[in-house]
mmCIF file with all atom_site columns, C-alpha atoms in Angstrom:
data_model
loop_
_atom_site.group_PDB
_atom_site.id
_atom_site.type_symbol
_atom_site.label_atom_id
_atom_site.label_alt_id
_atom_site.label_comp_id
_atom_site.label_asym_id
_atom_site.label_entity_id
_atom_site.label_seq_id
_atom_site.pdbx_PDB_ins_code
_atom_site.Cartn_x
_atom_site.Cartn_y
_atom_site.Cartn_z
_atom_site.occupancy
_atom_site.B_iso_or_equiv
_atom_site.pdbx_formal_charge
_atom_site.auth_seq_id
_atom_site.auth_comp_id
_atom_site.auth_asym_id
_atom_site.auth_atom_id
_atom_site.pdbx_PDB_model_num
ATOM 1   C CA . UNK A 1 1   ? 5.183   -78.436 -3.740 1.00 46.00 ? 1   UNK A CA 1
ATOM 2   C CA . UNK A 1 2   ? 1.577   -77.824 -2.636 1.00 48.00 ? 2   UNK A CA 1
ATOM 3   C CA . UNK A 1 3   ? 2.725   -79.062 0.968  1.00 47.00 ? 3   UNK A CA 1
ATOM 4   C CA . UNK A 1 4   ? 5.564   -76.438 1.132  1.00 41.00 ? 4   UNK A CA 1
ATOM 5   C CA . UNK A 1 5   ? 2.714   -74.299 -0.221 1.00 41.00 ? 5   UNK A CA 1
ATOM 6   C CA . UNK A 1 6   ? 0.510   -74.874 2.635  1.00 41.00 ? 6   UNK A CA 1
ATOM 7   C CA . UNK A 1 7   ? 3.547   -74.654 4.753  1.00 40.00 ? 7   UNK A CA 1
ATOM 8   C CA . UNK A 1 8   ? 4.305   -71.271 3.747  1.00 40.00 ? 8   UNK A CA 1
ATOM 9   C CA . UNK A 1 9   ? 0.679   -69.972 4.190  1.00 42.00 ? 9   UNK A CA 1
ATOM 10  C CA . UNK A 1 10  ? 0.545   -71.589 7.619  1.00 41.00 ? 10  UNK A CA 1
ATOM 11  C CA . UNK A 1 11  ? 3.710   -69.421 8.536  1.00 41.00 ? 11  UNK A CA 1
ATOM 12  C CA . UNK A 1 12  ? 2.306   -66.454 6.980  1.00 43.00 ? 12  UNK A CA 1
ATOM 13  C CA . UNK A 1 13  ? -1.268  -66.740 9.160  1.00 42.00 ? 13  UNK A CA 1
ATOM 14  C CA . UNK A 1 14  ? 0.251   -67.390 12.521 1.00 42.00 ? 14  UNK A CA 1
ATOM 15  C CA . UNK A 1 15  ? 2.643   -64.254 11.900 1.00 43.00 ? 15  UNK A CA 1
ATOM 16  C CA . UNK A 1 16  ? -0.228  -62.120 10.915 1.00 45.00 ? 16  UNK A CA 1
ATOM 17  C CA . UNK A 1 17  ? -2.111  -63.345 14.253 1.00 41.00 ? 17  UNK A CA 1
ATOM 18  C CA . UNK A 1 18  ? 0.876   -62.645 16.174 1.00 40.00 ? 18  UNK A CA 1
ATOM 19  C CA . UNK A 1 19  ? 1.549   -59.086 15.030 1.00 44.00 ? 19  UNK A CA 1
ATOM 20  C CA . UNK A 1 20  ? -2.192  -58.956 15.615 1.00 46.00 ? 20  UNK A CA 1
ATOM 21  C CA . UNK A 1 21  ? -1.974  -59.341 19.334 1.00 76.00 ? 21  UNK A CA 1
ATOM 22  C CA . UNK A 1 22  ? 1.025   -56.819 20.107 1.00 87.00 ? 22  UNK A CA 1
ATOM 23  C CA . UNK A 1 23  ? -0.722  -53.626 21.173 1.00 94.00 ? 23  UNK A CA 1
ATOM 24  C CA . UNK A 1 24  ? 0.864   -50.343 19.243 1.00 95.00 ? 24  UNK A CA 1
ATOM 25  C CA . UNK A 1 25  ? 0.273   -46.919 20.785 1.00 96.00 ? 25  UNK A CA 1
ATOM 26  C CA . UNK A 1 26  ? 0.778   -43.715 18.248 1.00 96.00 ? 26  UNK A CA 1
ATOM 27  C CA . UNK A 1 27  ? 2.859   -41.125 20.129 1.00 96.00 ? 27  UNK A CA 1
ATOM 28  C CA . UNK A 1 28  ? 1.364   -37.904 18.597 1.00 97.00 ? 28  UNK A CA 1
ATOM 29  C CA . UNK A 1 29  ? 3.643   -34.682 19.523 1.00 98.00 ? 29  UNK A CA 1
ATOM 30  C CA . UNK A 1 30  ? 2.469   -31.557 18.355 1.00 98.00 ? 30  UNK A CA 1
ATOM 31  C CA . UNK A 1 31  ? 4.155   -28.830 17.476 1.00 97.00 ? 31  UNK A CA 1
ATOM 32  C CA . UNK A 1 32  ? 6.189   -26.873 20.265 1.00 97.00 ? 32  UNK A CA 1
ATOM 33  C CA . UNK A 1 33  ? 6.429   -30.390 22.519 1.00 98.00 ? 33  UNK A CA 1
ATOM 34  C CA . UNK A 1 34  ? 10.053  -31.045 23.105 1.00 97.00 ? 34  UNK A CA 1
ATOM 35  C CA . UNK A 1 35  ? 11.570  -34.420 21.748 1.00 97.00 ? 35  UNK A CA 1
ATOM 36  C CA . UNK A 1 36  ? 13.128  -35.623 24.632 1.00 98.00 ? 36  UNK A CA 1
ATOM 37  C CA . UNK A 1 37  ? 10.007  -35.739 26.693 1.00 98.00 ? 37  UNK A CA 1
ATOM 38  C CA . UNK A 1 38  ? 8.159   -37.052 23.601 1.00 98.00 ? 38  UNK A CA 1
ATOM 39  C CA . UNK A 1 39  ? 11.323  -39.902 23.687 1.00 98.00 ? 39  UNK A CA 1
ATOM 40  C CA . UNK A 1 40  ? 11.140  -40.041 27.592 1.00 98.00 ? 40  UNK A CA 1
ATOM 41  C CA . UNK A 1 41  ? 7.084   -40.673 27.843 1.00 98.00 ? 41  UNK A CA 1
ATOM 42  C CA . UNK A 1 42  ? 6.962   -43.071 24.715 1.00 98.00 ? 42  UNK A CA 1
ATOM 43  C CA . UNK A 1 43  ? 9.421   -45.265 26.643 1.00 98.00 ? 43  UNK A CA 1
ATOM 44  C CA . UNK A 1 44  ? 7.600   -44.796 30.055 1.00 98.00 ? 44  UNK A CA 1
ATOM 45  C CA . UNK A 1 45  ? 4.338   -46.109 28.835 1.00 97.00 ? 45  UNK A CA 1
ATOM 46  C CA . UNK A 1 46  ? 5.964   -48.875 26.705 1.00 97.00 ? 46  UNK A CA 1
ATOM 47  C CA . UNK A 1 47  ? 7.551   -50.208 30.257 1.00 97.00 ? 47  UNK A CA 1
ATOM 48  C CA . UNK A 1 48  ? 4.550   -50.237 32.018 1.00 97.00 ? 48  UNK A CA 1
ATOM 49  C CA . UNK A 1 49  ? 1.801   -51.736 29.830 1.00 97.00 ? 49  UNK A CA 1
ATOM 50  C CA . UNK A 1 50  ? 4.035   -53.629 28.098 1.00 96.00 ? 50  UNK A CA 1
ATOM 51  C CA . UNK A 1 51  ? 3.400   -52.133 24.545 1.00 96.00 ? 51  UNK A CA 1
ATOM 52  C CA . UNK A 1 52  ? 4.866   -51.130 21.558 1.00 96.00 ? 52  UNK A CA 1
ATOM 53  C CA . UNK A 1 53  ? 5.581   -46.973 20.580 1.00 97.00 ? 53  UNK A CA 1
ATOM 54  C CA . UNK A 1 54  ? 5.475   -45.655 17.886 1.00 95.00 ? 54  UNK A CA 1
ATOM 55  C CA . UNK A 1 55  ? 7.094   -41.592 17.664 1.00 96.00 ? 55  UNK A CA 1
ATOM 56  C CA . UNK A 1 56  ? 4.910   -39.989 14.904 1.00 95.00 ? 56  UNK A CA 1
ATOM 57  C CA . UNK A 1 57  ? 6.008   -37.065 13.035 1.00 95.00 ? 57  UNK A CA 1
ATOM 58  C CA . UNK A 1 58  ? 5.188   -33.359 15.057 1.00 96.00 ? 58  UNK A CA 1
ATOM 59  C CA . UNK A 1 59  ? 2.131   -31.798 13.556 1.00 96.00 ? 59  UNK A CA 1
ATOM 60  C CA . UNK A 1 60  ? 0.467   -28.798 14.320 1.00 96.00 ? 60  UNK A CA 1
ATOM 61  C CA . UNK A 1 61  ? -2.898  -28.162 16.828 1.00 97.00 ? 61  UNK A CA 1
ATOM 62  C CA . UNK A 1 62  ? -6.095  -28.581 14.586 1.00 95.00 ? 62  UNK A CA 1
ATOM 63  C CA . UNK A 1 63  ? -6.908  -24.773 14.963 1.00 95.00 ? 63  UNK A CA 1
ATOM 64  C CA . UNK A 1 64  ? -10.913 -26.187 15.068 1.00 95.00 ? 64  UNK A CA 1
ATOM 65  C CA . UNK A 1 65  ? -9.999  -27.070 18.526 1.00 96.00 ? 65  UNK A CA 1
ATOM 66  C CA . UNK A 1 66  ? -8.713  -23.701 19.344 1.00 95.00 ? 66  UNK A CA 1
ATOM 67  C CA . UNK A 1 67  ? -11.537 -21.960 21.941 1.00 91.00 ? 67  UNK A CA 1
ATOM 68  C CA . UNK A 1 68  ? -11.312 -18.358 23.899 1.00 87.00 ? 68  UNK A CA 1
ATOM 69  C CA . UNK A 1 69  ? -14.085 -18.719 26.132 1.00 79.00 ? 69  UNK A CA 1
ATOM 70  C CA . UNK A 1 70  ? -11.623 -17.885 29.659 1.00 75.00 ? 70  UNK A CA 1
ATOM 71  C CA . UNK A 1 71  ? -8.411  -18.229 27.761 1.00 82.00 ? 71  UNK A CA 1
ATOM 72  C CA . UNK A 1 72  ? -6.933  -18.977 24.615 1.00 89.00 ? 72  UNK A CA 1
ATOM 73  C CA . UNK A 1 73  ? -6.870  -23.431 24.873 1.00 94.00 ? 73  UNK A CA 1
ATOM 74  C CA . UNK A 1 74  ? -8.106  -26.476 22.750 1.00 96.00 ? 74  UNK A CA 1
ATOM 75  C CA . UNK A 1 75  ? -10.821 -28.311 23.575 1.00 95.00 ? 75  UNK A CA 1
ATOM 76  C CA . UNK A 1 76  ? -9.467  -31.834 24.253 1.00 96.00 ? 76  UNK A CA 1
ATOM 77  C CA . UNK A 1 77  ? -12.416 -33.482 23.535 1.00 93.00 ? 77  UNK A CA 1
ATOM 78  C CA . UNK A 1 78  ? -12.465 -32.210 20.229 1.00 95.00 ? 78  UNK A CA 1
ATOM 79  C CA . UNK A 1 79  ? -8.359  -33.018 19.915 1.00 97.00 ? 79  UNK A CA 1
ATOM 80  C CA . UNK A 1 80  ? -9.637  -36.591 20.998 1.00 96.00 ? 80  UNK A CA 1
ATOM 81  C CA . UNK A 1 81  ? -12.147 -36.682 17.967 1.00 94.00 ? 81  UNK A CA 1
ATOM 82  C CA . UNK A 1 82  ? -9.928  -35.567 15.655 1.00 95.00 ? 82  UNK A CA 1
ATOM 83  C CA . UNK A 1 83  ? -6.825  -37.888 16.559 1.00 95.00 ? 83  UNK A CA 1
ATOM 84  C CA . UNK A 1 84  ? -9.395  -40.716 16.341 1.00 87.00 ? 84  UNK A CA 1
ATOM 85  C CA . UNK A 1 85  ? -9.600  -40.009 12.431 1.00 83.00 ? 85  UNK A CA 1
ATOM 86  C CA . UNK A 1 86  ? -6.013  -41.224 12.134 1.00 77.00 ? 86  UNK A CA 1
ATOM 87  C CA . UNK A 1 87  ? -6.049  -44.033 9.818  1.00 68.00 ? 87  UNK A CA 1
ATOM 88  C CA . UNK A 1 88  ? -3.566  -46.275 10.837 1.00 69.00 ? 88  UNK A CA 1
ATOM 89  C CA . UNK A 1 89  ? -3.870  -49.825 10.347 1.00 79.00 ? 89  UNK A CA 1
ATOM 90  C CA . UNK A 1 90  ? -1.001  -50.869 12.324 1.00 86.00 ? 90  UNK A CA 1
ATOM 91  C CA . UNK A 1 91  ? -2.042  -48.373 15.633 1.00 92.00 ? 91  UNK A CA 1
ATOM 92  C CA . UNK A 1 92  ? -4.093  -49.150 18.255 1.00 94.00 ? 92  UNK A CA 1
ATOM 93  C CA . UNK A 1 93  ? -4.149  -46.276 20.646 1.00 96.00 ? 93  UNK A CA 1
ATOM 94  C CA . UNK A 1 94  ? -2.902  -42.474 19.903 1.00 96.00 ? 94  UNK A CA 1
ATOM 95  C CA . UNK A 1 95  ? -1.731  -40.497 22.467 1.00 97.00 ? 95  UNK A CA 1
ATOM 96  C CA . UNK A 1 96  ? -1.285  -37.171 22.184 1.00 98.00 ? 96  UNK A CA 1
ATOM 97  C CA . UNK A 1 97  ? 1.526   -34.426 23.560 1.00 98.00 ? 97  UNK A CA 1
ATOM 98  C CA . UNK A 1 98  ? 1.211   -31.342 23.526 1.00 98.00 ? 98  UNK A CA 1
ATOM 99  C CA . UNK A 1 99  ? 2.807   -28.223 25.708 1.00 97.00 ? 99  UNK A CA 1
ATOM 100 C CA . UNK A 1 100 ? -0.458  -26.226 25.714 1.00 97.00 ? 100 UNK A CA 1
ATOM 101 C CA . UNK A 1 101 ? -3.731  -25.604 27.507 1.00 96.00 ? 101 UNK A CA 1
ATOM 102 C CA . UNK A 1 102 ? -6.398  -27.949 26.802 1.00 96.00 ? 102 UNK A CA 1
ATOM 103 C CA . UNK A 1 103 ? -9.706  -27.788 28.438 1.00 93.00 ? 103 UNK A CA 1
ATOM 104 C CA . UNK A 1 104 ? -13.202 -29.487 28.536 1.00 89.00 ? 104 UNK A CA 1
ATOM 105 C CA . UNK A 1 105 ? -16.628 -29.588 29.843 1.00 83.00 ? 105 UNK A CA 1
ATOM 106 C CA . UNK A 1 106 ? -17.550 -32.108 32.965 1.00 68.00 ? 106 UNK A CA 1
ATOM 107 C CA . UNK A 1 107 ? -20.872 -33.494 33.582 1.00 60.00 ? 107 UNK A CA 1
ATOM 108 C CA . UNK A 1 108 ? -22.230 -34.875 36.824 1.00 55.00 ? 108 UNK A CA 1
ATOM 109 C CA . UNK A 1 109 ? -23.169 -38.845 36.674 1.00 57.00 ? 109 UNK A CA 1
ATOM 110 C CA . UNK A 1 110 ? -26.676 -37.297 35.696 1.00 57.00 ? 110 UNK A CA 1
ATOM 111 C CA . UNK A 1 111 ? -25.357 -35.413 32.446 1.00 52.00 ? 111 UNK A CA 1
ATOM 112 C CA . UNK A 1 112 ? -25.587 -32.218 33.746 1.00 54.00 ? 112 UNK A CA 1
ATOM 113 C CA . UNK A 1 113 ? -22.916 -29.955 33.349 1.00 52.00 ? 113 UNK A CA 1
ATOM 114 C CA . UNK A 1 114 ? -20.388 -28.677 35.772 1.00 54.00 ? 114 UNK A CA 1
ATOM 115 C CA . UNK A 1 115 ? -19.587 -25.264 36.123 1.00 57.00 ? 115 UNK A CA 1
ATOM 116 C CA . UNK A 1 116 ? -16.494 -24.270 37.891 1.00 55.00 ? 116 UNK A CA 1
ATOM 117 C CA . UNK A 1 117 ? -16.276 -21.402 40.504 1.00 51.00 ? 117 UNK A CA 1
ATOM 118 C CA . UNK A 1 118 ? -15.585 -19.045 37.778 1.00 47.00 ? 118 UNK A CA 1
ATOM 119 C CA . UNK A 1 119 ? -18.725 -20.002 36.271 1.00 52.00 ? 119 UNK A CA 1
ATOM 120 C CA . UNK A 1 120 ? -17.477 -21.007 32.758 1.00 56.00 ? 120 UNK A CA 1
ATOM 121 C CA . UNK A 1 121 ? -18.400 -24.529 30.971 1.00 71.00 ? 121 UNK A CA 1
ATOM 122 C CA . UNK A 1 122 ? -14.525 -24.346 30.274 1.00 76.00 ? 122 UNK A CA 1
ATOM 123 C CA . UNK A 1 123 ? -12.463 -26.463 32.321 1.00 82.00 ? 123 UNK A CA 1
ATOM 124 C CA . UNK A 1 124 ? -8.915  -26.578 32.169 1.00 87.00 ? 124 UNK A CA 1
ATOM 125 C CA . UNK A 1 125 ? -7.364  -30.220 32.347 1.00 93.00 ? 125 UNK A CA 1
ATOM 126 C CA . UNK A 1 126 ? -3.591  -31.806 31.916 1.00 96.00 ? 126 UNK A CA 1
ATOM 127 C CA . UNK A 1 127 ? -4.852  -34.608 30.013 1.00 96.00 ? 127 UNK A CA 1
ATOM 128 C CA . UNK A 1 128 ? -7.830  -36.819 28.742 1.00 96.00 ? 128 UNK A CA 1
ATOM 129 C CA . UNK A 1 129 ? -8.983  -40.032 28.009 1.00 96.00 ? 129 UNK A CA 1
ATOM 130 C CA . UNK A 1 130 ? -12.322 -42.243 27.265 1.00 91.00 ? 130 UNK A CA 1
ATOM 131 C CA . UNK A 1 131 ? -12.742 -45.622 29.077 1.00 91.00 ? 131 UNK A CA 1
ATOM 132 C CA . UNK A 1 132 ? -12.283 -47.270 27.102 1.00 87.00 ? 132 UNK A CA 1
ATOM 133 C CA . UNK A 1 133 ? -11.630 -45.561 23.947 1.00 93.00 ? 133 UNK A CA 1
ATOM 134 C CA . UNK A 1 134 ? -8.427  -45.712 21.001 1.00 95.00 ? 134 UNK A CA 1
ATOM 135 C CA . UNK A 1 135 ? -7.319  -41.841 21.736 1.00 96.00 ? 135 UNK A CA 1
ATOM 136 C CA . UNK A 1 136 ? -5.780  -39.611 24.325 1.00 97.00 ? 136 UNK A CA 1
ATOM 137 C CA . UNK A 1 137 ? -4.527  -36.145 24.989 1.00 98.00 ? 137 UNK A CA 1
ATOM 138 C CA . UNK A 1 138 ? -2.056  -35.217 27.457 1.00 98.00 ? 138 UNK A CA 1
ATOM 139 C CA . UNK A 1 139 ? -0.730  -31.573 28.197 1.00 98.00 ? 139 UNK A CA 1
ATOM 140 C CA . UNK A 1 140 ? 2.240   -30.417 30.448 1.00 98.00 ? 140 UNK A CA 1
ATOM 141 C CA . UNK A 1 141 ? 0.726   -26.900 31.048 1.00 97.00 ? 141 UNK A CA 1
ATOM 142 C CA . UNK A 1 142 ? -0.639  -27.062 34.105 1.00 95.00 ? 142 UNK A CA 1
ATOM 143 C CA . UNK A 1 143 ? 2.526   -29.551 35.449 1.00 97.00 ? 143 UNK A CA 1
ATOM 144 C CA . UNK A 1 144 ? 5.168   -27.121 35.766 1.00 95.00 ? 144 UNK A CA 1
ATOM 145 C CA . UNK A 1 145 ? 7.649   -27.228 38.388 1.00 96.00 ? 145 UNK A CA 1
ATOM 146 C CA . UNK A 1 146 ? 11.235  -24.994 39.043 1.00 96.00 ? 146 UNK A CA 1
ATOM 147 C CA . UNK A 1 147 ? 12.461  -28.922 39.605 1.00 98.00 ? 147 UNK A CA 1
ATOM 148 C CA . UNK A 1 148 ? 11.973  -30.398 36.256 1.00 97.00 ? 148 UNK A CA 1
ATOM 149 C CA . UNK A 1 149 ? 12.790  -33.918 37.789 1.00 97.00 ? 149 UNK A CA 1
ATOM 150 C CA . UNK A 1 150 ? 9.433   -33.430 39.428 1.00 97.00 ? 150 UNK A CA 1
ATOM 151 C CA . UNK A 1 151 ? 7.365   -31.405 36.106 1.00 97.00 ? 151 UNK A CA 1
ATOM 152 C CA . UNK A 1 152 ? 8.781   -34.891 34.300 1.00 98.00 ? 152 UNK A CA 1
ATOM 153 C CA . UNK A 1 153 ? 7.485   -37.153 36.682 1.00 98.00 ? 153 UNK A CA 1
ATOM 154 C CA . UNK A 1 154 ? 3.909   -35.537 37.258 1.00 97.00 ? 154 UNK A CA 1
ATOM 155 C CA . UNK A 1 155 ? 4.130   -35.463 32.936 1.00 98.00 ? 155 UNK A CA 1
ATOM 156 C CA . UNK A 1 156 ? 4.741   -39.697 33.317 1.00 98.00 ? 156 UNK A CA 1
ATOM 157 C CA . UNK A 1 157 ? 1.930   -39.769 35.636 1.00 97.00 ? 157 UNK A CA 1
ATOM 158 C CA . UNK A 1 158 ? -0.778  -38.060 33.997 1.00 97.00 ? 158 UNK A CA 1
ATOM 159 C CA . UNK A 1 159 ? 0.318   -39.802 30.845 1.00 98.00 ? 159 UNK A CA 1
ATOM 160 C CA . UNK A 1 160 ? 0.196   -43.116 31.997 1.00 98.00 ? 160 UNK A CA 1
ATOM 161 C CA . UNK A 1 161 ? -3.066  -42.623 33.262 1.00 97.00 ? 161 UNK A CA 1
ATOM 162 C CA . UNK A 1 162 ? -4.573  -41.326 30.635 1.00 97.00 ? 162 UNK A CA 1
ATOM 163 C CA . UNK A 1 163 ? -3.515  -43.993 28.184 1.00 97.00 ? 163 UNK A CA 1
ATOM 164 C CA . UNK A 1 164 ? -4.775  -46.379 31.796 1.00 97.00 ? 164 UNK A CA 1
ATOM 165 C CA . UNK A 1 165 ? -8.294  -45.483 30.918 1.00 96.00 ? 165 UNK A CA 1
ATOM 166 C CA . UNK A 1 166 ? -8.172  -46.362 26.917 1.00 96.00 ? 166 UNK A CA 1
ATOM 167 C CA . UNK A 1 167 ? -6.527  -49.147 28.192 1.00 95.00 ? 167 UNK A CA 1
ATOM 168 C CA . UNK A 1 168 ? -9.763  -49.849 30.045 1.00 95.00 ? 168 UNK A CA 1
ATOM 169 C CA . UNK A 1 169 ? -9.001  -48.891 33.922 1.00 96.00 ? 169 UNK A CA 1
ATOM 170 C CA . UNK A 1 170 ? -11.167 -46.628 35.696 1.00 95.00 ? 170 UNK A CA 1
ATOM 171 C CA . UNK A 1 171 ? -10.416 -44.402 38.632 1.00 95.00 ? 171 UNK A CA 1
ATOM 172 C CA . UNK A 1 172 ? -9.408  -45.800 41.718 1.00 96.00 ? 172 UNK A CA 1
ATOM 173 C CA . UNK A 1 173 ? -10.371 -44.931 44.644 1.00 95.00 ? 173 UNK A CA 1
ATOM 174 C CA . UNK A 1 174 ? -6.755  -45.836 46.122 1.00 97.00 ? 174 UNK A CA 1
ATOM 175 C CA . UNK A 1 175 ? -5.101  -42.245 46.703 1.00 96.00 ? 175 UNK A CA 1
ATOM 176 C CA . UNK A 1 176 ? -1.783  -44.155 46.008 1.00 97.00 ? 176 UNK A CA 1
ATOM 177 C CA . UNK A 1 177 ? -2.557  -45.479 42.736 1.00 97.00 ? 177 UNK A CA 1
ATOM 178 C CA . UNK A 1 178 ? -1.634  -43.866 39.140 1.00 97.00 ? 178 UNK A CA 1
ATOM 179 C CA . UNK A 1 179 ? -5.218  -44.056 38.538 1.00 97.00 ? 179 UNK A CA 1
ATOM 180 C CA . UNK A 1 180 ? -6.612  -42.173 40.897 1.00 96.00 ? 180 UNK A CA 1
ATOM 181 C CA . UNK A 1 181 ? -8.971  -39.582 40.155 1.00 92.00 ? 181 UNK A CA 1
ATOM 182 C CA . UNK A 1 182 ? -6.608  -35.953 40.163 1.00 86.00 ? 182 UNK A CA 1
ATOM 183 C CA . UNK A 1 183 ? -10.094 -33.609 40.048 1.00 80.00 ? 183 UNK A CA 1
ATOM 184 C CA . UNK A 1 184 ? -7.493  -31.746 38.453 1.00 80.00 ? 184 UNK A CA 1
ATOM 185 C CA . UNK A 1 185 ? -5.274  -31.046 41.456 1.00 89.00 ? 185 UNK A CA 1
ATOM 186 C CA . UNK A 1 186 ? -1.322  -31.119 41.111 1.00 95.00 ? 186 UNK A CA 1
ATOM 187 C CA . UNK A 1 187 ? -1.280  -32.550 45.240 1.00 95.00 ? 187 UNK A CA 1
ATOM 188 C CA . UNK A 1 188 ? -3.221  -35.614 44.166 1.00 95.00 ? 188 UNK A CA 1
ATOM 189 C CA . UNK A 1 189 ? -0.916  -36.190 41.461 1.00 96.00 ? 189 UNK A CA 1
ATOM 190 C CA . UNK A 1 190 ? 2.207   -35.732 43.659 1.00 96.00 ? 190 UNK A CA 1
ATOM 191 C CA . UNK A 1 191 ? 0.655   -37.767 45.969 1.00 96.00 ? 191 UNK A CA 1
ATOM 192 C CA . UNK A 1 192 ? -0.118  -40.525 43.484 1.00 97.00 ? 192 UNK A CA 1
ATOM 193 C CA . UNK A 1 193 ? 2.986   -43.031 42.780 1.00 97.00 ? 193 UNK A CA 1
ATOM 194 C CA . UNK A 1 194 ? 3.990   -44.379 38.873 1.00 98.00 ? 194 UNK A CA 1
ATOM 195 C CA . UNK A 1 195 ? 2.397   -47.640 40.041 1.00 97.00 ? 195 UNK A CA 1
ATOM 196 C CA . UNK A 1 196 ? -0.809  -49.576 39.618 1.00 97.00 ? 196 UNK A CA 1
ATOM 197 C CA . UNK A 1 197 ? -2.398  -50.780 42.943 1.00 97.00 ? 197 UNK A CA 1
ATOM 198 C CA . UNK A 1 198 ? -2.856  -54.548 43.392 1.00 95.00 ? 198 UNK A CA 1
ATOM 199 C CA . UNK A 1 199 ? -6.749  -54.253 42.309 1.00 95.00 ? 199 UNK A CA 1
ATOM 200 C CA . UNK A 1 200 ? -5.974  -52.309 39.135 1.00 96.00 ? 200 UNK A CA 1
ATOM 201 C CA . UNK A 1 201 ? -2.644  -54.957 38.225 1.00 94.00 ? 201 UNK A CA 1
ATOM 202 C CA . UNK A 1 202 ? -5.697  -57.498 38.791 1.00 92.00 ? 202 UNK A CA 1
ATOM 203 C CA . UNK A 1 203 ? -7.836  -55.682 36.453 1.00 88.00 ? 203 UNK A CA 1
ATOM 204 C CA . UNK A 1 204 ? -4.789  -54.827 33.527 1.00 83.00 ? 204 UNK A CA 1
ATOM 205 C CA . UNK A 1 205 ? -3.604  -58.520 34.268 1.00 77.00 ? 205 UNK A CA 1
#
């Protein structure tokens, strides 16, 4: 009995550890964000990291990330922060999707703070991401295209390399690559393919 005790306990461990090592990423639409490309994106990024996804239920912006400084947008920073409160035990990463403008403030590699031609602190982005960090924010906003073949596939771009950099992958400086720097420019991200160069497989690997 105590054997078939221990036997049972052993079982129960290495399951734990196993469930322990699949990664989970939280696909976080909000409100407004169609479900097919929520289904479409969630199954993108689950073939090419080789995770788990996760659909969570639609929820609304947090209206404290709601700014007017050029134009009405949320601070994705802030969306970032917020997400990151999410208290799921069995969630690694969070991504989120949303369908409108998000926006934050660059800094040089000194600190100091960009300022775009128009002179605002404001920047508008189509997604962000911390490397590493456990949260990300991706918007289709500035992706649109009369050929939505090509708004999807710039929206499976910028989404798979924003969830690259929680993932831990920098930019690259490989034009090619998924995680190449965009400097927010739609031609970089048509240029860019849905594939990892062979230095950033080396690095993921």
């Amino acid at each position: 009995m105590n054997n078939f005790f221990i036997f049972l306990l052993f079982v129960f461990i290495s399951c734990q550890n196993r469930a322990r090592t699949e990664t989970v990423v939280g696909i976080q639409p909000y409100k407004g964000f169609p479900k097919e490309k929520t289904d479409t994106l969630a199954k993108t990024i689950a073939d090419f990291y080789s995770v788990k996804t996760v659909i969570l239920p639609a929820i609304e912006l947090p209206k404290s990330a709601f700014v007017q400084v050029k134009s009405a947008r949320y601070r994705a920073d802030s969306i970032i922060k917020i997400q990151n409160r999410i208290d799921l035990d069995t969630i690694d990463f969070i991504l989120g999707l949303t369908q409108s403008d998000i926006s934050t403030t660059k800094k040089d590699k000194e600190g100091a703070i960009k300022v775009p031609k128009y002179k605002y602190e404001d920047w508008g982005i189509m997604g962000l991401a911390y490397c590493p960090g456990t949260s990300s924010i991706v918007s289709s906003f500035r992706l649109q295209h009369k050929n939505p073949n090509i708004h999807l596939t710039r929206l499976k771009k910028v989404t798979v390399h924003e969830l690259g950099h929680n993932l831990g992958l920098p930019h690259c400086p490989n034009k090619k690559c998924v995680m190449t720097d965009a400097v927010e420019s739609i031609a970089t991200i048509d240029n860019a393919e849905l594939l990892l160069c062979e230095k950033c497989k080396k690095k993921w690997n």
